[in-house]
Short mmCIF file of C-alpha atoms and ligand atoms in Angstrom, two decimals:
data_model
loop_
_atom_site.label_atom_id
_atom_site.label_comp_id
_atom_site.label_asym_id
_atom_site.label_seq_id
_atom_site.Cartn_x
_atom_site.Cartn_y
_atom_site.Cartn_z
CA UNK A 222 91.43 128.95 97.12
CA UNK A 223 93.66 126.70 95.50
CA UNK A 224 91.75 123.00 94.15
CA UNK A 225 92.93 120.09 96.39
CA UNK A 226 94.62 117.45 94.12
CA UNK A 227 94.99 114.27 95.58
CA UNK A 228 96.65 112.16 96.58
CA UNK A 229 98.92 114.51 98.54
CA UNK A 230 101.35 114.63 101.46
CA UNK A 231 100.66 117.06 104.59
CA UNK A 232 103.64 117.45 106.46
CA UNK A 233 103.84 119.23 109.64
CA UNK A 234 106.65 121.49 110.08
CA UNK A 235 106.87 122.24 113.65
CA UNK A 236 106.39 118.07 114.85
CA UNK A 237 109.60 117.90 112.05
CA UNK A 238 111.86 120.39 113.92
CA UNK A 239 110.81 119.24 117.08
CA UNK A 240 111.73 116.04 116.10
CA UNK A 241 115.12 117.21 114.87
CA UNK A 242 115.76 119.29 118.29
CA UNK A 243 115.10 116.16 120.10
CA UNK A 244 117.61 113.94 118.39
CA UNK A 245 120.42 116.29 117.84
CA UNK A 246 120.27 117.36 121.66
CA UNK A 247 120.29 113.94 123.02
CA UNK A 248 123.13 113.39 120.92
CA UNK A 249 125.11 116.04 121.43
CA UNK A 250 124.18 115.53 125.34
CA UNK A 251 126.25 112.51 124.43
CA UNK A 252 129.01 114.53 122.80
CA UNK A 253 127.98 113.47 119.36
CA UNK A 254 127.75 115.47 116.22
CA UNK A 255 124.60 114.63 114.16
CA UNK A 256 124.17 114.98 110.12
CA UNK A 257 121.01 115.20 108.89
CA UNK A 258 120.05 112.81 106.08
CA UNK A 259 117.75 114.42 103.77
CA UNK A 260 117.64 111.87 100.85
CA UNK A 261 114.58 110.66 102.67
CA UNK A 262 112.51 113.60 101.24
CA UNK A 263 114.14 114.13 98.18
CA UNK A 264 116.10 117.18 100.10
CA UNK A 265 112.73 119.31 99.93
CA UNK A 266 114.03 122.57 101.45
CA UNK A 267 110.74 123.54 103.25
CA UNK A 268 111.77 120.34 105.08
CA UNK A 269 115.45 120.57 105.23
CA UNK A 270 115.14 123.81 106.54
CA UNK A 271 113.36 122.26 109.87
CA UNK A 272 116.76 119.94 109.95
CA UNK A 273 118.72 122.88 109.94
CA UNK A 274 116.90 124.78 112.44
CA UNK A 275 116.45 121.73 115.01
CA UNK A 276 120.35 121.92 115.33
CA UNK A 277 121.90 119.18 113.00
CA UNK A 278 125.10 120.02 112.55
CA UNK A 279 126.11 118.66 108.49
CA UNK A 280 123.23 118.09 106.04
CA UNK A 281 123.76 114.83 104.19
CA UNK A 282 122.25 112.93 101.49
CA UNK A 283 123.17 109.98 98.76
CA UNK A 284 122.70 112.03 95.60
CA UNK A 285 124.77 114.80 93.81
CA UNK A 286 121.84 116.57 92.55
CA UNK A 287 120.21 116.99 96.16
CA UNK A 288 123.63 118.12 97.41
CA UNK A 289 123.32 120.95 94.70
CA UNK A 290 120.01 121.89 96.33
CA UNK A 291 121.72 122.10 100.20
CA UNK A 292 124.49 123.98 98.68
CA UNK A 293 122.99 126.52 97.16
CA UNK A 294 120.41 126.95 100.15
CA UNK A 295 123.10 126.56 102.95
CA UNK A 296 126.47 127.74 101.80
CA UNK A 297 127.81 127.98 105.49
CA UNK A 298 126.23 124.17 106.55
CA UNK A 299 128.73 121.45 106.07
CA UNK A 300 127.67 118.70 103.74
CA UNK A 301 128.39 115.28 103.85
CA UNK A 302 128.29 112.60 100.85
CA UNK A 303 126.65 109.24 102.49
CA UNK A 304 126.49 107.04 99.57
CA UNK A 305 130.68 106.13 98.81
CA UNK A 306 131.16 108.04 95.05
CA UNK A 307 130.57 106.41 91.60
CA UNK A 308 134.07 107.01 90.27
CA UNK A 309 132.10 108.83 87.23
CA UNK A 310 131.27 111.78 90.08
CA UNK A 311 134.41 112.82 91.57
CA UNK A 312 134.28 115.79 89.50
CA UNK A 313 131.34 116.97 91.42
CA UNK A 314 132.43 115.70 94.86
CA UNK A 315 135.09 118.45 95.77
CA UNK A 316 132.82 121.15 94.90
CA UNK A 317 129.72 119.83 96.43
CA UNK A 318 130.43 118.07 99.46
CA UNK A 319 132.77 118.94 102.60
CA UNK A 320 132.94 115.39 103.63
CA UNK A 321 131.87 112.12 102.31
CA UNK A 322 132.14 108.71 103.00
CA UNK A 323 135.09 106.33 101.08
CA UNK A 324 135.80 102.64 101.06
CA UNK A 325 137.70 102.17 98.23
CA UNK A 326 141.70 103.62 97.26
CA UNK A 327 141.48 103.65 93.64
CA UNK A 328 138.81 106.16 94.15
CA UNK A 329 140.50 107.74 96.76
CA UNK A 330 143.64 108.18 94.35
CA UNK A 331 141.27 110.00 91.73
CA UNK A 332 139.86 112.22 93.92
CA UNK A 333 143.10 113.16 94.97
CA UNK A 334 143.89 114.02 91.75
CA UNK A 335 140.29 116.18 90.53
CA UNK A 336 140.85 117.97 94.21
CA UNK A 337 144.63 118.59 93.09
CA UNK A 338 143.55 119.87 89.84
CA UNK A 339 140.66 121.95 91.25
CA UNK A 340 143.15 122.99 94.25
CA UNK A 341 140.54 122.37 96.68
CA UNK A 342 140.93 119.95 99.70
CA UNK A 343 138.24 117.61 100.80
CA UNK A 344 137.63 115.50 103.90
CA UNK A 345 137.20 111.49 103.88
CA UNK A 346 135.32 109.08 106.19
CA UNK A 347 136.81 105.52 105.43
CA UNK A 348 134.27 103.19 106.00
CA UNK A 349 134.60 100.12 107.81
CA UNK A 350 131.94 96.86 107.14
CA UNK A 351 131.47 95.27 110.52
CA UNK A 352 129.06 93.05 108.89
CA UNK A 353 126.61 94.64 106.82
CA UNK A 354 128.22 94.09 103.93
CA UNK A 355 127.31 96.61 101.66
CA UNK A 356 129.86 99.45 101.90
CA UNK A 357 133.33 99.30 103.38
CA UNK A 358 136.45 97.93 103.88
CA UNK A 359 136.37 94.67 104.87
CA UNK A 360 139.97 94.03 106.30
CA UNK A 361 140.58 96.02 108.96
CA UNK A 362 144.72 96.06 108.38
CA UNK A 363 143.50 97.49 104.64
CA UNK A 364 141.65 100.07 106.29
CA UNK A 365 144.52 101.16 108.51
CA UNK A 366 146.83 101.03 105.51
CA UNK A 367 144.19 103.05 103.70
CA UNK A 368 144.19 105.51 106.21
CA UNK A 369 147.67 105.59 106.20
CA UNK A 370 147.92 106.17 102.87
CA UNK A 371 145.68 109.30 102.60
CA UNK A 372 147.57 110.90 105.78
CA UNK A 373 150.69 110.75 103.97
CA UNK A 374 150.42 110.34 100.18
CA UNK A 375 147.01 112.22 99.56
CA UNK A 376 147.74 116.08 100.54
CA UNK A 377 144.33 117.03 98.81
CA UNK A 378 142.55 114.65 101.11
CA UNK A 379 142.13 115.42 104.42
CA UNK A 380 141.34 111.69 106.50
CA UNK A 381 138.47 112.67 109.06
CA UNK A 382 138.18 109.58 110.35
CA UNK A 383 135.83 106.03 110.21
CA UNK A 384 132.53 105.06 110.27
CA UNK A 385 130.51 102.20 109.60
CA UNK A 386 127.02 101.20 108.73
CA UNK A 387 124.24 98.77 109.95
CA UNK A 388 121.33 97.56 109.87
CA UNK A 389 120.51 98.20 106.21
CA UNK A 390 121.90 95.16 103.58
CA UNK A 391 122.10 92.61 106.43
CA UNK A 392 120.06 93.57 108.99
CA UNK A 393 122.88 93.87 111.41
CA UNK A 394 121.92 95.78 114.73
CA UNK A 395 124.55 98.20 115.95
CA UNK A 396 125.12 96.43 119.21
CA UNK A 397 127.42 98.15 122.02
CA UNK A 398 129.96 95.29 120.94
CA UNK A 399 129.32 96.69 117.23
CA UNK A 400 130.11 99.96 118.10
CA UNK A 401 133.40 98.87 120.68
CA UNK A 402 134.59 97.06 117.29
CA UNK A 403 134.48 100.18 115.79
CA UNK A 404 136.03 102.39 118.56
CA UNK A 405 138.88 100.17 118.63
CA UNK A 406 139.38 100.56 114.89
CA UNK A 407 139.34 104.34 115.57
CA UNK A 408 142.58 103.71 118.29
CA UNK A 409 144.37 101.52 115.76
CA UNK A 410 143.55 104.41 113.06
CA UNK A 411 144.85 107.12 115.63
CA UNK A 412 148.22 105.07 116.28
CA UNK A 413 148.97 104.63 113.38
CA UNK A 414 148.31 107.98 111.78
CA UNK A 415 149.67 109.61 115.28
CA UNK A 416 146.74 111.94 115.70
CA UNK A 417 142.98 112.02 117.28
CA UNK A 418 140.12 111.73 114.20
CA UNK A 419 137.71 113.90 113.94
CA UNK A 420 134.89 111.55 113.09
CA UNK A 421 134.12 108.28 114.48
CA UNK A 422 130.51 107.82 112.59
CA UNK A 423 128.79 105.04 114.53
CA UNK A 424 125.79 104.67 112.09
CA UNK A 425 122.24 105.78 110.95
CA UNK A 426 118.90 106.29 113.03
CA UNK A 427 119.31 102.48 114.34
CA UNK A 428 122.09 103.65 115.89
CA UNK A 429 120.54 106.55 117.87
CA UNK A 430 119.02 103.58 119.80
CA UNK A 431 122.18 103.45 122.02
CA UNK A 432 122.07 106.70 122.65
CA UNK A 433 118.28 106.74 124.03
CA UNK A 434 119.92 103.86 126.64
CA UNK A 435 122.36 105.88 127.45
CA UNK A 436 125.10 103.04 126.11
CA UNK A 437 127.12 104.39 123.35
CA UNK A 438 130.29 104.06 123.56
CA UNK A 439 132.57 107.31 124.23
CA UNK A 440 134.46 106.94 121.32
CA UNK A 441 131.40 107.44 118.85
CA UNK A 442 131.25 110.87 118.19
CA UNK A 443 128.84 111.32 114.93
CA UNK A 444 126.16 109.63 113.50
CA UNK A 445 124.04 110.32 110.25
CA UNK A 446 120.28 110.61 111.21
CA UNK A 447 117.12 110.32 108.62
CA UNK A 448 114.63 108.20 109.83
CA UNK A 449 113.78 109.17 113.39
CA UNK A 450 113.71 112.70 112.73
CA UNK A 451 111.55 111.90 109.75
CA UNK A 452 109.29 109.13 111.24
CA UNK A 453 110.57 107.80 113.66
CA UNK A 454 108.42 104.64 112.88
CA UNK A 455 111.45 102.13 112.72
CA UNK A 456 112.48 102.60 116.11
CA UNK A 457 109.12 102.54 117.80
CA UNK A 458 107.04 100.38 115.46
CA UNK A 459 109.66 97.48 114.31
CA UNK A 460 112.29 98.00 117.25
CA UNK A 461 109.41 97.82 120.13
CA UNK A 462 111.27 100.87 121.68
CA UNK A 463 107.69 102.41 123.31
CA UNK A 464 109.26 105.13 125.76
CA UNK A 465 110.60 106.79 122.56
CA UNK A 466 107.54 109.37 123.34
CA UNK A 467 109.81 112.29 122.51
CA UNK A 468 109.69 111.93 119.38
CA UNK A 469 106.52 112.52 116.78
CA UNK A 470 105.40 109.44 114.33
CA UNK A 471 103.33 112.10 112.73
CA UNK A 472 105.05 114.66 110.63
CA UNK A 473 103.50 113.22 107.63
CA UNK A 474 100.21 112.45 106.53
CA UNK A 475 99.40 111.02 102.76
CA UNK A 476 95.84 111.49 101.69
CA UNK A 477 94.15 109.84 98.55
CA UNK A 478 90.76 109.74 97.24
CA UNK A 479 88.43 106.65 96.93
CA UNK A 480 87.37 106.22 93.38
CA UNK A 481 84.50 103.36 94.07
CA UNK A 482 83.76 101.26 97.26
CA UNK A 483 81.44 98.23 97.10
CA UNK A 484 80.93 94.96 98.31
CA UNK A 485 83.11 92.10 96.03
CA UNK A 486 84.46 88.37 95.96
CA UNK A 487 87.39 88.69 97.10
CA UNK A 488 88.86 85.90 95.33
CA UNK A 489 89.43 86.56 91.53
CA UNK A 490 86.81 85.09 89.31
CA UNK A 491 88.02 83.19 85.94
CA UNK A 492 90.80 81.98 85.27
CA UNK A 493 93.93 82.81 87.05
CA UNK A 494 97.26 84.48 85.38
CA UNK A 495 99.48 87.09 86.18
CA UNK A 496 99.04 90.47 87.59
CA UNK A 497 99.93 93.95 86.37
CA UNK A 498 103.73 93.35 87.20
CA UNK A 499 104.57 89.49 86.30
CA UNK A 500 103.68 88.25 89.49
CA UNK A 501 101.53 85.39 90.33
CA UNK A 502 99.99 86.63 93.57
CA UNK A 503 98.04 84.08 95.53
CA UNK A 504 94.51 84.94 96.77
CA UNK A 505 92.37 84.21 99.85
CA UNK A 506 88.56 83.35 99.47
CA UNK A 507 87.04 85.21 102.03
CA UNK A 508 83.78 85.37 100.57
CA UNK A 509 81.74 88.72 99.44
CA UNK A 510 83.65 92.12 101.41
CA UNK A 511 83.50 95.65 100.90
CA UNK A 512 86.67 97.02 99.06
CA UNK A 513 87.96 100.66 98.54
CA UNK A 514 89.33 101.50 95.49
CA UNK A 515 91.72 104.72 95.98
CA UNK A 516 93.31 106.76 93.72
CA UNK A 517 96.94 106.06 94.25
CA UNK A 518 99.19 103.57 92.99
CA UNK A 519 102.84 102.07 92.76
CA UNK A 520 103.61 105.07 90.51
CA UNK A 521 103.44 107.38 93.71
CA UNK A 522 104.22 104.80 96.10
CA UNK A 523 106.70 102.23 95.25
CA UNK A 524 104.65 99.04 96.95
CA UNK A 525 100.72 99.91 97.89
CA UNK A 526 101.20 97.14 100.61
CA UNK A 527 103.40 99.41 102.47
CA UNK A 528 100.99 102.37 103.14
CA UNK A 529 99.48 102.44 106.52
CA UNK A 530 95.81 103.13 106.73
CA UNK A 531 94.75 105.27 109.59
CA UNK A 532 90.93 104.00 109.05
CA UNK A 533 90.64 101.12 111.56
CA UNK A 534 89.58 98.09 110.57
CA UNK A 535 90.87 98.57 106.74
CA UNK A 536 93.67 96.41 105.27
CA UNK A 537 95.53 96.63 101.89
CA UNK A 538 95.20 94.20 99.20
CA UNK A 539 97.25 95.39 96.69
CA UNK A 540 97.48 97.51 93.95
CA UNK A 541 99.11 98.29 90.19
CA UNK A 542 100.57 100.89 88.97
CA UNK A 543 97.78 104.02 89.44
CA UNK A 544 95.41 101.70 92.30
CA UNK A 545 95.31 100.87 95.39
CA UNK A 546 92.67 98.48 96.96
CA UNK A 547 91.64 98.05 100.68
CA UNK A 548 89.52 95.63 102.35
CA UNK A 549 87.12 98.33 103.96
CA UNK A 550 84.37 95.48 105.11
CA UNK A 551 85.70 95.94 108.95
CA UNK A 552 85.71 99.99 108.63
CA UNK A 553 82.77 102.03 110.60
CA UNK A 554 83.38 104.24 108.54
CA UNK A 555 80.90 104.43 105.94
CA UNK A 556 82.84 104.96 102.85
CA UNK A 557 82.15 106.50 99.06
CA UNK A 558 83.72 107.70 96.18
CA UNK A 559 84.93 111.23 96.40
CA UNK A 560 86.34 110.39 100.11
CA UNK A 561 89.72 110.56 101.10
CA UNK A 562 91.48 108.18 103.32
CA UNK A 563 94.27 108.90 105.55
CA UNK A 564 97.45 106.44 105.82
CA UNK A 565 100.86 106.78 107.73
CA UNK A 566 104.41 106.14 105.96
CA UNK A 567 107.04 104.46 106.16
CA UNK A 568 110.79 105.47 104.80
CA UNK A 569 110.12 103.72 101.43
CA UNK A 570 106.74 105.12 100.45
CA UNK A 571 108.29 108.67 102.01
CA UNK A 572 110.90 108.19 99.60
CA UNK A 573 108.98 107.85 96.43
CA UNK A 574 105.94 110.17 97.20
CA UNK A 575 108.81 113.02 97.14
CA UNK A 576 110.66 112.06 94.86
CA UNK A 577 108.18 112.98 92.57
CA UNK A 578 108.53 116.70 91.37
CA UNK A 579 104.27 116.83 90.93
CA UNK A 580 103.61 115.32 93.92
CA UNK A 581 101.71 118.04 95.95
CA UNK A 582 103.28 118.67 100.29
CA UNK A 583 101.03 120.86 101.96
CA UNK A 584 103.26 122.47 104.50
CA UNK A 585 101.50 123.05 107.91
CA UNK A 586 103.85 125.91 110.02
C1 PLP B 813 120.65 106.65 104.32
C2 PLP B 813 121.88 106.59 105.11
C3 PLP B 813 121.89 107.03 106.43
C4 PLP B 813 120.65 107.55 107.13
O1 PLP B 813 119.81 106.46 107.47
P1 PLP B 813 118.50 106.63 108.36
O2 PLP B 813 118.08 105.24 108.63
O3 PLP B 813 117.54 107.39 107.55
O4 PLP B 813 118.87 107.37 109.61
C5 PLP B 813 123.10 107.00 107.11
N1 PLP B 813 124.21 106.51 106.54
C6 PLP B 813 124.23 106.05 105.28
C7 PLP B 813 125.50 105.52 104.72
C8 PLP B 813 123.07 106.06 104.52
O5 PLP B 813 123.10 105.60 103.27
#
């Protein structure tokens, strides 16, 4: 037997591609194509793989290294590019990726050129910010001109069509009117260009919302999924949507171990500073509680106030870099050093726990 190192991430395989079968049926119910974002887990193939075999039909991710990683493991999958290139990769791009997304022309002009050069064609989403505002063309008449532009002056590029994104600079919800916006960008596109796109990509996981109520529009035909197949805690936790039951908010588990509990002020004593990180945190005086120190910090986790304890009754109170500390005076659970603790995730803490090449997943089949 193999020594348990903690902390570590369990991650059940079968909840995962259950997960995936669920979305990518109800969307193609609704005659819409589904990639797979996998920059959630750092494109961990054990995990992928339950992506693949759940039914999504592209595997996507943000990163060129990752899309290394999906091409080697699925040469027949078609891979799409979801963060717009850094000009400095369009070397890579053509190689790597069978689509990706695009919302600017001078890049679109060089990756004409490295396609031309490495006689291979590649296909282009042109994005379109419907108020987001972080990727995308902002004019719409620029994006039809755009589109224009790579129909008839880019042979290396192949336009695929539009797609937008919400809900993740500005918080924008992908409304039915959101997604109308965007259909009718997809006729002007098609009038102009005289054709019917391939791709109309109405969004992420916040999307998928519309089509759980059955109101997407019939125009949307492809979205780019992470976060419900992976969690599915956004939808449920922060959107209220409760009849989501379908899908699992338990694929993952993290585990860490407590390193000392015992009862403490829990307002700093001495004079007050700065913490580990420059900050100049305020604390509350709630007399003498019991506090859990755990082995796990923001080196593993990004922000320690993001992890989810399972324990009832326990809170976070912070953490530095290698630490986290919980307010365990409301826990039954009696607990010691040498016990481990149990907390859910959420995309960000996902996100750095694999990110880390030493981190250890425990796969359950
Ligand atoms: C990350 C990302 C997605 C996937 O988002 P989820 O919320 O995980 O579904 C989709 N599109 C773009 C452009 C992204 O960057």
């Amino acid at each position: 037997m193999e020594k348990i190192r903690y902390p570590r991430v369990l991650c059940d395989l079968s909840r995962l591609r259950q997960n995936a079968k669920e979305v990518t049926s109800r969307c193609h119910a609704a005659g819409i194509r589904v990639a797979g974002v996998t920059k959630g887990i750092n494109s961990r193939l054990p995990m992928v793989e339950q992506f693949v075999a759940g039914g999504c039909d592209q595997l996507a991710t943000s990163r060129l290294d990752q899309m290394e990683t999906l091409r080697k493991a699925y040469p027949n999958i078609p891979t799409l590019l979801v963060r717009v290139p850094m000009m400095s990769e369009l070397e890579d791009v053509p190689r790597l990726c069978d689509y990706s997304l695009e919302s600017d022309l001078s890049v679109l002009e060089v990756l004409e050129t490295v396609c031309a050069r490495q006689e291979r064609t590649h296909k282009v989403v042109l994005m379109a910010d419907l108020g987001d505002l972080r990727e995308g063309f902002w004019d719409r008449d620029e994006l039809v001109e755009a589109a224009l532009h790579v129909e008839h002056h880019l042979p290396h590029l192949e336009l695929a069509g539009i797609g937008t994104n919400l809900g993740c600079y500005g918080s924008i919800v992908p409304t039915v009117e959101k997604m109308e916006e965007l259909a009718a960008l997809a006729g002007r596109v098609e009038a102009a260009v005289g054709r019917e796109l391939e791709i109309v990509s109405g969004g992420a996981t916040t999307s998928f919302s519309l089509v759980h109520w059955g109101t997407m529009p019939k125009k949307i035909n492809h979205l780019r999924i992470g976060e419900a197949i992976l969690l599915c805690s956004d939808l449920r936790n922060a959107w209220g949507i409760q009849d989501m039951t379908y899908l699992s908010g338990h694929v993952f588990t993290l585990q860490a171990e407590v390193l000392e509990c015992r009862a403490k002020p829990s307002h700093p004593v001495g004079k007050i500073f700065m913490d580990a990180f420059g900050h100049f945190p305020t604390y509350e005086d709630r007399g003498i509680r019991k506090r859990a120190l755990l082995g796990i910090g923001r080196l593993d986790v990004g922000d320690c106030l993001d992890l989810v304890p399972r324990d009832g009754g326990a809170t976070i109170l912070g953490g530095s870099s290698d630490h986290t500390i919980l307010d365990v005076e409301d826990c039954p659970r009696p607990l010691k050093a040498g016990d481990v603790m149990e907390f859910d995730l959420i995309y960000a803490t996902l996100l750095f726990l694999t990110a880390h090449a030493e981190m250890p997943i425990t796969y359950l089949p």
